[in-house]
Amino acid sequence: MTKDLGISDAPAAARSVRPAWRDTRLWVGVALVAASITLGARIMASSDDLTRVWAVRADLQAGATVEADDLMAAAVRLDDAAAGRYLSVGEPLPDDVHLLRAVGAGELLPAAALGAPADGLMTVPLSVPSGAMPSSLAAGAVVDVWVASGDRGEAAVPVLDDVLVREVAAVDEMLGAGGERQVVVGVPSDARGGVGRVLAAARDGRVSITREG
């Protein structure tokens, strides 16, 4: 017969538990949630700066009729001056409008590229120094024509805004010793008051052409 020594089962030792606030996984989760909220706020703020304008779905040639099915909405970031050059999604599309120049698929639709079938533009030939115009300028582009006064230090000013380029002479057809190229533009009736000034400046090599985009 064994003698009871009075030894009972010892209680299991309690394991120390790290406080929840010291758990690394908790803080990683909090950081991820905060980062998501910040990113979402930035995206929402950025979307408020976008302007919704019309773009064309597929290539359209000059003279084509523009209908609603030809267009899709595009959200882009534009300043006030640039936004005024394009058709806003919030404005109704004009009736019976045609393209005055070709527009490529995905391109924003400039208001200046639309007009009646008989556009009524005045054809104006200009001699422009080759270094005062984009080298890739081609027929169908919409450009601004600037005139310099000739006085040193005085800036050039735009005289013709958003005029259509009808023709551009090839590089091997440059005129004169200064390397001018002939550019033929179409000027609408409401801008014809500046034609005389531009022609006079072109004779002295004081004309330059810029194109947006």
mmCIF file with all atom_site columns, C-alpha atoms in Angstrom:
data_model
loop_
_atom_site.group_PDB
_atom_site.id
_atom_site.type_symbol
_atom_site.label_atom_id
_atom_site.label_alt_id
_atom_site.label_comp_id
_atom_site.label_asym_id
_atom_site.label_entity_id
_atom_site.label_seq_id
_atom_site.pdbx_PDB_ins_code
_atom_site.Cartn_x
_atom_site.Cartn_y
_atom_site.Cartn_z
_atom_site.occupancy
_atom_site.B_iso_or_equiv
_atom_site.pdbx_formal_charge
_atom_site.auth_seq_id
_atom_site.auth_comp_id
_atom_site.auth_asym_id
_atom_site.auth_atom_id
_atom_site.pdbx_PDB_model_num
ATOM 1   C CA . MET A 1 1   ? 0.000   0.000  0.000    1.00 0.00 ? 1   MET A CA 1
ATOM 2   C CA . THR A 1 2   ? 1.472   3.267  -1.160   1.00 0.00 ? 2   THR A CA 1
ATOM 3   C CA . LYS A 1 3   ? 1.533   6.237  1.087    1.00 0.00 ? 3   LYS A CA 1
ATOM 4   C CA . ASP A 1 4   ? -0.156  9.433  -0.025   1.00 0.00 ? 4   ASP A CA 1
ATOM 5   C CA . LEU A 1 5   ? 2.529   12.066 -0.009   1.00 0.00 ? 5   LEU A CA 1
ATOM 6   C CA . GLY A 1 6   ? -0.003  14.916 -0.301   1.00 0.00 ? 6   GLY A CA 1
ATOM 7   C CA . ILE A 1 7   ? 1.185   15.986 -3.759   1.00 0.00 ? 7   ILE A CA 1
ATOM 8   C CA . SER A 1 8   ? -1.615  17.380 -5.966   1.00 0.00 ? 8   SER A CA 1
ATOM 9   C CA . ASP A 1 9   ? -1.546  18.305 -9.667   1.00 0.00 ? 9   ASP A CA 1
ATOM 10  C CA . ALA A 1 10  ? 0.237   21.643 -10.108  1.00 0.00 ? 10  ALA A CA 1
ATOM 11  C CA . PRO A 1 11  ? -1.772  24.359 -11.955  1.00 0.00 ? 11  PRO A CA 1
ATOM 12  C CA . ALA A 1 12  ? -0.599  25.161 -15.520  1.00 0.00 ? 12  ALA A CA 1
ATOM 13  C CA . ALA A 1 13  ? 1.585   28.213 -15.699  1.00 0.00 ? 13  ALA A CA 1
ATOM 14  C CA . ALA A 1 14  ? -0.239  31.202 -17.150  1.00 0.00 ? 14  ALA A CA 1
ATOM 15  C CA . ARG A 1 15  ? 1.305   32.541 -20.445  1.00 0.00 ? 15  ARG A CA 1
ATOM 16  C CA . SER A 1 16  ? 1.924   36.228 -20.679  1.00 0.00 ? 16  SER A CA 1
ATOM 17  C CA . VAL A 1 17  ? -0.279  37.897 -23.319  1.00 0.00 ? 17  VAL A CA 1
ATOM 18  C CA . ARG A 1 18  ? 0.963   40.935 -25.197  1.00 0.00 ? 18  ARG A CA 1
ATOM 19  C CA . PRO A 1 19  ? -1.492  43.833 -24.904  1.00 0.00 ? 19  PRO A CA 1
ATOM 20  C CA . ALA A 1 20  ? -3.509  44.344 -28.082  1.00 0.00 ? 20  ALA A CA 1
ATOM 21  C CA . TRP A 1 21  ? -2.219  47.886 -28.468  1.00 0.00 ? 21  TRP A CA 1
ATOM 22  C CA . ARG A 1 22  ? 1.319   46.536 -28.746  1.00 0.00 ? 22  ARG A CA 1
ATOM 23  C CA . ASP A 1 23  ? 0.455   44.062 -31.520  1.00 0.00 ? 23  ASP A CA 1
ATOM 24  C CA . THR A 1 24  ? 2.410   44.998 -34.668  1.00 0.00 ? 24  THR A CA 1
ATOM 25  C CA . ARG A 1 25  ? -0.327  43.615 -36.919  1.00 0.00 ? 25  ARG A CA 1
ATOM 26  C CA . LEU A 1 26  ? -2.836  46.016 -35.404  1.00 0.00 ? 26  LEU A CA 1
ATOM 27  C CA . TRP A 1 27  ? -0.721  49.054 -36.225  1.00 0.00 ? 27  TRP A CA 1
ATOM 28  C CA . VAL A 1 28  ? -0.033  47.777 -39.760  1.00 0.00 ? 28  VAL A CA 1
ATOM 29  C CA . GLY A 1 29  ? -3.787  47.477 -40.289  1.00 0.00 ? 29  GLY A CA 1
ATOM 30  C CA . VAL A 1 30  ? -4.399  50.967 -38.958  1.00 0.00 ? 30  VAL A CA 1
ATOM 31  C CA . ALA A 1 31  ? -1.711  52.363 -41.278  1.00 0.00 ? 31  ALA A CA 1
ATOM 32  C CA . LEU A 1 32  ? -3.246  50.632 -44.303  1.00 0.00 ? 32  LEU A CA 1
ATOM 33  C CA . VAL A 1 33  ? -6.709  51.986 -43.527  1.00 0.00 ? 33  VAL A CA 1
ATOM 34  C CA . ALA A 1 34  ? -5.333  55.522 -43.080  1.00 0.00 ? 34  ALA A CA 1
ATOM 35  C CA . ALA A 1 35  ? -3.407  55.286 -46.353  1.00 0.00 ? 35  ALA A CA 1
ATOM 36  C CA . SER A 1 36  ? -6.534  54.102 -48.193  1.00 0.00 ? 36  SER A CA 1
ATOM 37  C CA . ILE A 1 37  ? -8.584  56.996 -46.832  1.00 0.00 ? 37  ILE A CA 1
ATOM 38  C CA . THR A 1 38  ? -5.910  59.522 -47.808  1.00 0.00 ? 38  THR A CA 1
ATOM 39  C CA . LEU A 1 39  ? -5.575  58.068 -51.309  1.00 0.00 ? 39  LEU A CA 1
ATOM 40  C CA . GLY A 1 40  ? -9.328  58.068 -51.799  1.00 0.00 ? 40  GLY A CA 1
ATOM 41  C CA . ALA A 1 41  ? -9.559  61.704 -50.720  1.00 0.00 ? 41  ALA A CA 1
ATOM 42  C CA . ARG A 1 42  ? -6.828  62.693 -53.148  1.00 0.00 ? 42  ARG A CA 1
ATOM 43  C CA . ILE A 1 43  ? -8.526  60.861 -56.013  1.00 0.00 ? 43  ILE A CA 1
ATOM 44  C CA . MET A 1 44  ? -11.846 62.533 -55.262  1.00 0.00 ? 44  MET A CA 1
ATOM 45  C CA . ALA A 1 45  ? -10.197 65.967 -55.054  1.00 0.00 ? 45  ALA A CA 1
ATOM 46  C CA . SER A 1 46  ? -8.362  65.344 -58.321  1.00 0.00 ? 46  SER A CA 1
ATOM 47  C CA . SER A 1 47  ? -11.567 64.328 -60.104  1.00 0.00 ? 47  SER A CA 1
ATOM 48  C CA . ASP A 1 48  ? -13.065 67.723 -59.264  1.00 0.00 ? 48  ASP A CA 1
ATOM 49  C CA . ASP A 1 49  ? -10.377 69.365 -61.423  1.00 0.00 ? 49  ASP A CA 1
ATOM 50  C CA . LEU A 1 50  ? -11.291 67.384 -64.546  1.00 0.00 ? 50  LEU A CA 1
ATOM 51  C CA . THR A 1 51  ? -13.342 68.822 -67.403  1.00 0.00 ? 51  THR A CA 1
ATOM 52  C CA . ARG A 1 52  ? -15.678 66.593 -69.419  1.00 0.00 ? 52  ARG A CA 1
ATOM 53  C CA . VAL A 1 53  ? -15.454 67.317 -73.142  1.00 0.00 ? 53  VAL A CA 1
ATOM 54  C CA . TRP A 1 54  ? -16.320 65.425 -76.316  1.00 0.00 ? 54  TRP A CA 1
ATOM 55  C CA . ALA A 1 55  ? -13.812 63.222 -78.121  1.00 0.00 ? 55  ALA A CA 1
ATOM 56  C CA . VAL A 1 56  ? -14.349 61.272 -81.349  1.00 0.00 ? 56  VAL A CA 1
ATOM 57  C CA . ARG A 1 57  ? -14.671 57.480 -81.313  1.00 0.00 ? 57  ARG A CA 1
ATOM 58  C CA . ALA A 1 58  ? -13.063 56.831 -84.707  1.00 0.00 ? 58  ALA A CA 1
ATOM 59  C CA . ASP A 1 59  ? -11.200 58.692 -87.443  1.00 0.00 ? 59  ASP A CA 1
ATOM 60  C CA . LEU A 1 60  ? -13.376 61.276 -89.187  1.00 0.00 ? 60  LEU A CA 1
ATOM 61  C CA . GLN A 1 61  ? -12.421 62.985 -92.406  1.00 0.00 ? 61  GLN A CA 1
ATOM 62  C CA . ALA A 1 62  ? -12.869 66.627 -93.308  1.00 0.00 ? 62  ALA A CA 1
ATOM 63  C CA . GLY A 1 63  ? -16.418 67.273 -94.488  1.00 0.00 ? 63  GLY A CA 1
ATOM 64  C CA . ALA A 1 64  ? -17.944 64.459 -92.433  1.00 0.00 ? 64  ALA A CA 1
ATOM 65  C CA . THR A 1 65  ? -21.186 65.155 -90.558  1.00 0.00 ? 65  THR A CA 1
ATOM 66  C CA . VAL A 1 66  ? -20.696 64.924 -86.787  1.00 0.00 ? 66  VAL A CA 1
ATOM 67  C CA . GLU A 1 67  ? -23.438 63.093 -84.887  1.00 0.00 ? 67  GLU A CA 1
ATOM 68  C CA . ALA A 1 68  ? -23.849 62.067 -81.259  1.00 0.00 ? 68  ALA A CA 1
ATOM 69  C CA . ASP A 1 69  ? -22.929 58.443 -82.037  1.00 0.00 ? 69  ASP A CA 1
ATOM 70  C CA . ASP A 1 70  ? -19.532 59.638 -83.293  1.00 0.00 ? 70  ASP A CA 1
ATOM 71  C CA . LEU A 1 71  ? -18.613 61.077 -79.897  1.00 0.00 ? 71  LEU A CA 1
ATOM 72  C CA . MET A 1 72  ? -17.663 59.871 -76.428  1.00 0.00 ? 72  MET A CA 1
ATOM 73  C CA . ALA A 1 73  ? -17.145 61.773 -73.200  1.00 0.00 ? 73  ALA A CA 1
ATOM 74  C CA . ALA A 1 74  ? -13.570 62.310 -72.017  1.00 0.00 ? 74  ALA A CA 1
ATOM 75  C CA . ALA A 1 75  ? -12.517 63.679 -68.610  1.00 0.00 ? 75  ALA A CA 1
ATOM 76  C CA . VAL A 1 76  ? -9.332  65.714 -68.954  1.00 0.00 ? 76  VAL A CA 1
ATOM 77  C CA . ARG A 1 77  ? -7.487  68.373 -66.989  1.00 0.00 ? 77  ARG A CA 1
ATOM 78  C CA . LEU A 1 78  ? -7.623  71.715 -68.845  1.00 0.00 ? 78  LEU A CA 1
ATOM 79  C CA . ASP A 1 79  ? -7.142  75.297 -67.796  1.00 0.00 ? 79  ASP A CA 1
ATOM 80  C CA . ASP A 1 80  ? -9.906  77.806 -68.517  1.00 0.00 ? 80  ASP A CA 1
ATOM 81  C CA . ALA A 1 81  ? -8.344  78.991 -71.773  1.00 0.00 ? 81  ALA A CA 1
ATOM 82  C CA . ALA A 1 82  ? -7.880  75.480 -73.152  1.00 0.00 ? 82  ALA A CA 1
ATOM 83  C CA . ALA A 1 83  ? -11.314 74.297 -72.006  1.00 0.00 ? 83  ALA A CA 1
ATOM 84  C CA . GLY A 1 84  ? -12.943 76.999 -74.105  1.00 0.00 ? 84  GLY A CA 1
ATOM 85  C CA . ARG A 1 85  ? -11.473 75.452 -77.254  1.00 0.00 ? 85  ARG A CA 1
ATOM 86  C CA . TYR A 1 86  ? -13.445 72.219 -76.940  1.00 0.00 ? 86  TYR A CA 1
ATOM 87  C CA . LEU A 1 87  ? -17.094 71.195 -76.826  1.00 0.00 ? 87  LEU A CA 1
ATOM 88  C CA . SER A 1 88  ? -18.288 70.586 -73.295  1.00 0.00 ? 88  SER A CA 1
ATOM 89  C CA . VAL A 1 89  ? -20.336 67.459 -72.597  1.00 0.00 ? 89  VAL A CA 1
ATOM 90  C CA . GLY A 1 90  ? -22.852 69.666 -70.789  1.00 0.00 ? 90  GLY A CA 1
ATOM 91  C CA . GLU A 1 91  ? -23.624 71.664 -73.938  1.00 0.00 ? 91  GLU A CA 1
ATOM 92  C CA . PRO A 1 92  ? -25.867 70.366 -76.751  1.00 0.00 ? 92  PRO A CA 1
ATOM 93  C CA . LEU A 1 93  ? -24.162 69.392 -79.989  1.00 0.00 ? 93  LEU A CA 1
ATOM 94  C CA . PRO A 1 94  ? -24.910 71.944 -82.747  1.00 0.00 ? 94  PRO A CA 1
ATOM 95  C CA . ASP A 1 95  ? -27.250 70.729 -85.498  1.00 0.00 ? 95  ASP A CA 1
ATOM 96  C CA . ASP A 1 96  ? -26.019 69.894 -89.001  1.00 0.00 ? 96  ASP A CA 1
ATOM 97  C CA . VAL A 1 97  ? -22.340 70.504 -88.366  1.00 0.00 ? 97  VAL A CA 1
ATOM 98  C CA . HIS A 1 98  ? -19.456 69.227 -90.461  1.00 0.00 ? 98  HIS A CA 1
ATOM 99  C CA . LEU A 1 99  ? -15.767 68.834 -89.849  1.00 0.00 ? 99  LEU A CA 1
ATOM 100 C CA . LEU A 1 100 ? -13.578 71.499 -91.388  1.00 0.00 ? 100 LEU A CA 1
ATOM 101 C CA . ARG A 1 101 ? -10.554 69.243 -90.859  1.00 0.00 ? 101 ARG A CA 1
ATOM 102 C CA . ALA A 1 102 ? -9.829  65.585 -90.181  1.00 0.00 ? 102 ALA A CA 1
ATOM 103 C CA . VAL A 1 103 ? -9.985  64.409 -86.554  1.00 0.00 ? 103 VAL A CA 1
ATOM 104 C CA . GLY A 1 104 ? -8.322  61.225 -85.312  1.00 0.00 ? 104 GLY A CA 1
ATOM 105 C CA . ALA A 1 105 ? -9.798  58.529 -83.081  1.00 0.00 ? 105 ALA A CA 1
ATOM 106 C CA . GLY A 1 106 ? -9.661  59.534 -79.424  1.00 0.00 ? 106 GLY A CA 1
ATOM 107 C CA . GLU A 1 107 ? -8.873  63.182 -80.242  1.00 0.00 ? 107 GLU A CA 1
ATOM 108 C CA . LEU A 1 108 ? -10.722 65.895 -78.354  1.00 0.00 ? 108 LEU A CA 1
ATOM 109 C CA . LEU A 1 109 ? -13.165 67.671 -80.634  1.00 0.00 ? 109 LEU A CA 1
ATOM 110 C CA . PRO A 1 110 ? -12.165 71.345 -81.069  1.00 0.00 ? 110 PRO A CA 1
ATOM 111 C CA . ALA A 1 111 ? -15.017 73.784 -81.531  1.00 0.00 ? 111 ALA A CA 1
ATOM 112 C CA . ALA A 1 112 ? -12.990 75.418 -84.321  1.00 0.00 ? 112 ALA A CA 1
ATOM 113 C CA . ALA A 1 113 ? -13.040 72.167 -86.310  1.00 0.00 ? 113 ALA A CA 1
ATOM 114 C CA . LEU A 1 114 ? -16.822 72.374 -86.764  1.00 0.00 ? 114 LEU A CA 1
ATOM 115 C CA . GLY A 1 115 ? -18.679 74.463 -89.288  1.00 0.00 ? 115 GLY A CA 1
ATOM 116 C CA . ALA A 1 116 ? -21.203 74.510 -92.080  1.00 0.00 ? 116 ALA A CA 1
ATOM 117 C CA . PRO A 1 117 ? -20.504 72.507 -95.248  1.00 0.00 ? 117 PRO A CA 1
ATOM 118 C CA . ALA A 1 118 ? -19.602 75.726 -97.020  1.00 0.00 ? 118 ALA A CA 1
ATOM 119 C CA . ASP A 1 119 ? -17.277 77.102 -94.374  1.00 0.00 ? 119 ASP A CA 1
ATOM 120 C CA . GLY A 1 120 ? -17.004 80.592 -95.850  1.00 0.00 ? 120 GLY A CA 1
ATOM 121 C CA . LEU A 1 121 ? -13.372 80.927 -94.767  1.00 0.00 ? 121 LEU A CA 1
ATOM 122 C CA . MET A 1 122 ? -11.127 83.484 -96.424  1.00 0.00 ? 122 MET A CA 1
ATOM 123 C CA . THR A 1 123 ? -8.039  81.835 -97.892  1.00 0.00 ? 123 THR A CA 1
ATOM 124 C CA . VAL A 1 124 ? -4.905  83.696 -96.767  1.00 0.00 ? 124 VAL A CA 1
ATOM 125 C CA . PRO A 1 125 ? -1.394  82.672 -97.911  1.00 0.00 ? 125 PRO A CA 1
ATOM 126 C CA . LEU A 1 126 ? 1.444   83.518 -95.515  1.00 0.00 ? 126 LEU A CA 1
ATOM 127 C CA . SER A 1 127 ? 5.223   83.276 -95.816  1.00 0.00 ? 127 SER A CA 1
ATOM 128 C CA . VAL A 1 128 ? 6.449   82.062 -92.452  1.00 0.00 ? 128 VAL A CA 1
ATOM 129 C CA . PRO A 1 129 ? 10.105  81.552 -91.416  1.00 0.00 ? 129 PRO A CA 1
ATOM 130 C CA . SER A 1 130 ? 10.679  77.820 -91.020  1.00 0.00 ? 130 SER A CA 1
ATOM 131 C CA . GLY A 1 131 ? 11.933  78.350 -87.483  1.00 0.00 ? 131 GLY A CA 1
ATOM 132 C CA . ALA A 1 132 ? 8.755   80.232 -86.513  1.00 0.00 ? 132 ALA A CA 1
ATOM 133 C CA . MET A 1 133 ? 6.328   77.353 -87.007  1.00 0.00 ? 133 MET A CA 1
ATOM 134 C CA . PRO A 1 134 ? 6.053   73.706 -85.885  1.00 0.00 ? 134 PRO A CA 1
ATOM 135 C CA . SER A 1 135 ? 8.099   71.492 -88.190  1.00 0.00 ? 135 SER A CA 1
ATOM 136 C CA . SER A 1 136 ? 5.278   68.913 -88.262  1.00 0.00 ? 136 SER A CA 1
ATOM 137 C CA . LEU A 1 137 ? 2.582   71.427 -89.231  1.00 0.00 ? 137 LEU A CA 1
ATOM 138 C CA . ALA A 1 138 ? 0.167   69.958 -91.779  1.00 0.00 ? 138 ALA A CA 1
ATOM 139 C CA . ALA A 1 139 ? -3.138  70.732 -93.464  1.00 0.00 ? 139 ALA A CA 1
ATOM 140 C CA . GLY A 1 140 ? -6.088  70.362 -91.109  1.00 0.00 ? 140 GLY A CA 1
ATOM 141 C CA . ALA A 1 141 ? -4.335  71.753 -88.035  1.00 0.00 ? 141 ALA A CA 1
ATOM 142 C CA . VAL A 1 142 ? -5.889  74.596 -86.043  1.00 0.00 ? 142 VAL A CA 1
ATOM 143 C CA . VAL A 1 143 ? -3.326  77.263 -85.181  1.00 0.00 ? 143 VAL A CA 1
ATOM 144 C CA . ASP A 1 144 ? -2.779  80.755 -83.808  1.00 0.00 ? 144 ASP A CA 1
ATOM 145 C CA . VAL A 1 145 ? -0.951  83.351 -85.908  1.00 0.00 ? 145 VAL A CA 1
ATOM 146 C CA . TRP A 1 146 ? 1.286   85.785 -84.008  1.00 0.00 ? 146 TRP A CA 1
ATOM 147 C CA . VAL A 1 147 ? 2.792   89.078 -85.147  1.00 0.00 ? 147 VAL A CA 1
ATOM 148 C CA . ALA A 1 148 ? 5.947   90.687 -83.751  1.00 0.00 ? 148 ALA A CA 1
ATOM 149 C CA . SER A 1 149 ? 6.293   94.462 -83.819  1.00 0.00 ? 149 SER A CA 1
ATOM 150 C CA . GLY A 1 150 ? 9.921   94.373 -84.884  1.00 0.00 ? 150 GLY A CA 1
ATOM 151 C CA . ASP A 1 151 ? 11.080  96.318 -81.817  1.00 0.00 ? 151 ASP A CA 1
ATOM 152 C CA . ARG A 1 152 ? 13.700  94.471 -79.811  1.00 0.00 ? 152 ARG A CA 1
ATOM 153 C CA . GLY A 1 153 ? 12.385  93.197 -76.497  1.00 0.00 ? 153 GLY A CA 1
ATOM 154 C CA . GLU A 1 154 ? 8.722   93.632 -77.410  1.00 0.00 ? 154 GLU A CA 1
ATOM 155 C CA . ALA A 1 155 ? 6.723   90.410 -77.332  1.00 0.00 ? 155 ALA A CA 1
ATOM 156 C CA . ALA A 1 156 ? 4.689   89.090 -80.254  1.00 0.00 ? 156 ALA A CA 1
ATOM 157 C CA . VAL A 1 157 ? 0.907   89.179 -79.937  1.00 0.00 ? 157 VAL A CA 1
ATOM 158 C CA . PRO A 1 158 ? -1.724  86.771 -81.328  1.00 0.00 ? 158 PRO A CA 1
ATOM 159 C CA . VAL A 1 159 ? -3.690  88.326 -84.170  1.00 0.00 ? 159 VAL A CA 1
ATOM 160 C CA . LEU A 1 160 ? -5.553  85.320 -85.609  1.00 0.00 ? 160 LEU A CA 1
ATOM 161 C CA . ASP A 1 161 ? -6.867  82.708 -83.162  1.00 0.00 ? 161 ASP A CA 1
ATOM 162 C CA . ASP A 1 162 ? -7.905  79.158 -84.021  1.00 0.00 ? 162 ASP A CA 1
ATOM 163 C CA . VAL A 1 163 ? -7.582  79.418 -87.793  1.00 0.00 ? 163 VAL A CA 1
ATOM 164 C CA . LEU A 1 164 ? -7.571  76.360 -90.037  1.00 0.00 ? 164 LEU A CA 1
ATOM 165 C CA . VAL A 1 165 ? -4.448  75.407 -91.984  1.00 0.00 ? 165 VAL A CA 1
ATOM 166 C CA . ARG A 1 166 ? -5.479  74.550 -95.541  1.00 0.00 ? 166 ARG A CA 1
ATOM 167 C CA . GLU A 1 167 ? -2.055  73.910 -97.062  1.00 0.00 ? 167 GLU A CA 1
ATOM 168 C CA . VAL A 1 168 ? 1.599   73.793 -96.013  1.00 0.00 ? 168 VAL A CA 1
ATOM 169 C CA . ALA A 1 169 ? 4.436   73.886 -98.513  1.00 0.00 ? 169 ALA A CA 1
ATOM 170 C CA . ALA A 1 170 ? 6.881   71.001 -98.340  1.00 0.00 ? 170 ALA A CA 1
ATOM 171 C CA . VAL A 1 171 ? 10.334  71.615 -96.867  1.00 0.00 ? 171 VAL A CA 1
ATOM 172 C CA . ASP A 1 172 ? 11.895  71.390 -100.334 1.00 0.00 ? 172 ASP A CA 1
ATOM 173 C CA . GLU A 1 173 ? 9.590   74.222 -101.465 1.00 0.00 ? 173 GLU A CA 1
ATOM 174 C CA . MET A 1 174 ? 11.030  76.836 -99.099  1.00 0.00 ? 174 MET A CA 1
ATOM 175 C CA . LEU A 1 175 ? 11.028  80.388 -100.384 1.00 0.00 ? 175 LEU A CA 1
ATOM 176 C CA . GLY A 1 176 ? 13.824  82.959 -100.275 1.00 0.00 ? 176 GLY A CA 1
ATOM 177 C CA . ALA A 1 177 ? 17.193  82.998 -98.585  1.00 0.00 ? 177 ALA A CA 1
ATOM 178 C CA . GLY A 1 178 ? 15.601  83.003 -95.132  1.00 0.00 ? 178 GLY A CA 1
ATOM 179 C CA . GLY A 1 179 ? 13.934  79.648 -95.688  1.00 0.00 ? 179 GLY A CA 1
ATOM 180 C CA . GLU A 1 180 ? 10.304  80.744 -95.463  1.00 0.00 ? 180 GLU A CA 1
ATOM 181 C CA . ARG A 1 181 ? 7.544   78.216 -96.022  1.00 0.00 ? 181 ARG A CA 1
ATOM 182 C CA . GLN A 1 182 ? 4.175   79.119 -97.424  1.00 0.00 ? 182 GLN A CA 1
ATOM 183 C CA . VAL A 1 183 ? 1.250   78.341 -95.128  1.00 0.00 ? 183 VAL A CA 1
ATOM 184 C CA . VAL A 1 184 ? -2.302  78.856 -96.356  1.00 0.00 ? 184 VAL A CA 1
ATOM 185 C CA . VAL A 1 185 ? -4.856  79.452 -93.610  1.00 0.00 ? 185 VAL A CA 1
ATOM 186 C CA . GLY A 1 186 ? -8.638  79.803 -93.641  1.00 0.00 ? 186 GLY A CA 1
ATOM 187 C CA . VAL A 1 187 ? -9.832  82.856 -91.717  1.00 0.00 ? 187 VAL A CA 1
ATOM 188 C CA . PRO A 1 188 ? -13.478 83.141 -90.587  1.00 0.00 ? 188 PRO A CA 1
ATOM 189 C CA . SER A 1 189 ? -15.436 86.297 -91.311  1.00 0.00 ? 189 SER A CA 1
ATOM 190 C CA . ASP A 1 190 ? -15.353 87.568 -87.731  1.00 0.00 ? 190 ASP A CA 1
ATOM 191 C CA . ALA A 1 191 ? -11.528 87.569 -87.719  1.00 0.00 ? 191 ALA A CA 1
ATOM 192 C CA . ARG A 1 192 ? -10.839 89.167 -91.089  1.00 0.00 ? 192 ARG A CA 1
ATOM 193 C CA . GLY A 1 193 ? -9.975  92.494 -89.491  1.00 0.00 ? 193 GLY A CA 1
ATOM 194 C CA . GLY A 1 194 ? -6.555  91.086 -88.596  1.00 0.00 ? 194 GLY A CA 1
ATOM 195 C CA . VAL A 1 195 ? -5.716  89.764 -92.057  1.00 0.00 ? 195 VAL A CA 1
ATOM 196 C CA . GLY A 1 196 ? -4.126  93.008 -93.315  1.00 0.00 ? 196 GLY A CA 1
ATOM 197 C CA . ARG A 1 197 ? -1.867  93.237 -90.284  1.00 0.00 ? 197 ARG A CA 1
ATOM 198 C CA . VAL A 1 198 ? -0.755  89.631 -90.660  1.00 0.00 ? 198 VAL A CA 1
ATOM 199 C CA . LEU A 1 199 ? -0.025  90.000 -94.380  1.00 0.00 ? 199 LEU A CA 1
ATOM 200 C CA . ALA A 1 200 ? 2.058   93.121 -93.771  1.00 0.00 ? 200 ALA A CA 1
ATOM 201 C CA . ALA A 1 201 ? 4.027   91.390 -91.019  1.00 0.00 ? 201 ALA A CA 1
ATOM 202 C CA . ALA A 1 202 ? 4.567   88.302 -93.196  1.00 0.00 ? 202 ALA A CA 1
ATOM 203 C CA . ARG A 1 203 ? 6.366   90.425 -95.802  1.00 0.00 ? 203 ARG A CA 1
ATOM 204 C CA . ASP A 1 204 ? 8.893   91.418 -93.118  1.00 0.00 ? 204 ASP A CA 1
ATOM 205 C CA . GLY A 1 205 ? 9.282   87.946 -91.601  1.00 0.00 ? 205 GLY A CA 1
ATOM 206 C CA . ARG A 1 206 ? 7.492   88.954 -88.392  1.00 0.00 ? 206 ARG A CA 1
ATOM 207 C CA . VAL A 1 207 ? 4.882   86.192 -88.390  1.00 0.00 ? 207 VAL A CA 1
ATOM 208 C CA . SER A 1 208 ? 4.997   83.025 -86.321  1.00 0.00 ? 208 SER A CA 1
ATOM 209 C CA . ILE A 1 209 ? 2.552   80.150 -85.947  1.00 0.00 ? 209 ILE A CA 1
ATOM 210 C CA . THR A 1 210 ? 1.793   78.096 -82.858  1.00 0.00 ? 210 THR A CA 1
ATOM 211 C CA . ARG A 1 211 ? -0.320  74.999 -82.414  1.00 0.00 ? 211 ARG A CA 1
ATOM 212 C CA . GLU A 1 212 ? -1.687  73.521 -79.199  1.00 0.00 ? 212 GLU A CA 1
ATOM 213 C CA . GLY A 1 213 ? -0.891  69.845 -78.659  1.00 0.00 ? 213 GLY A CA 1
#
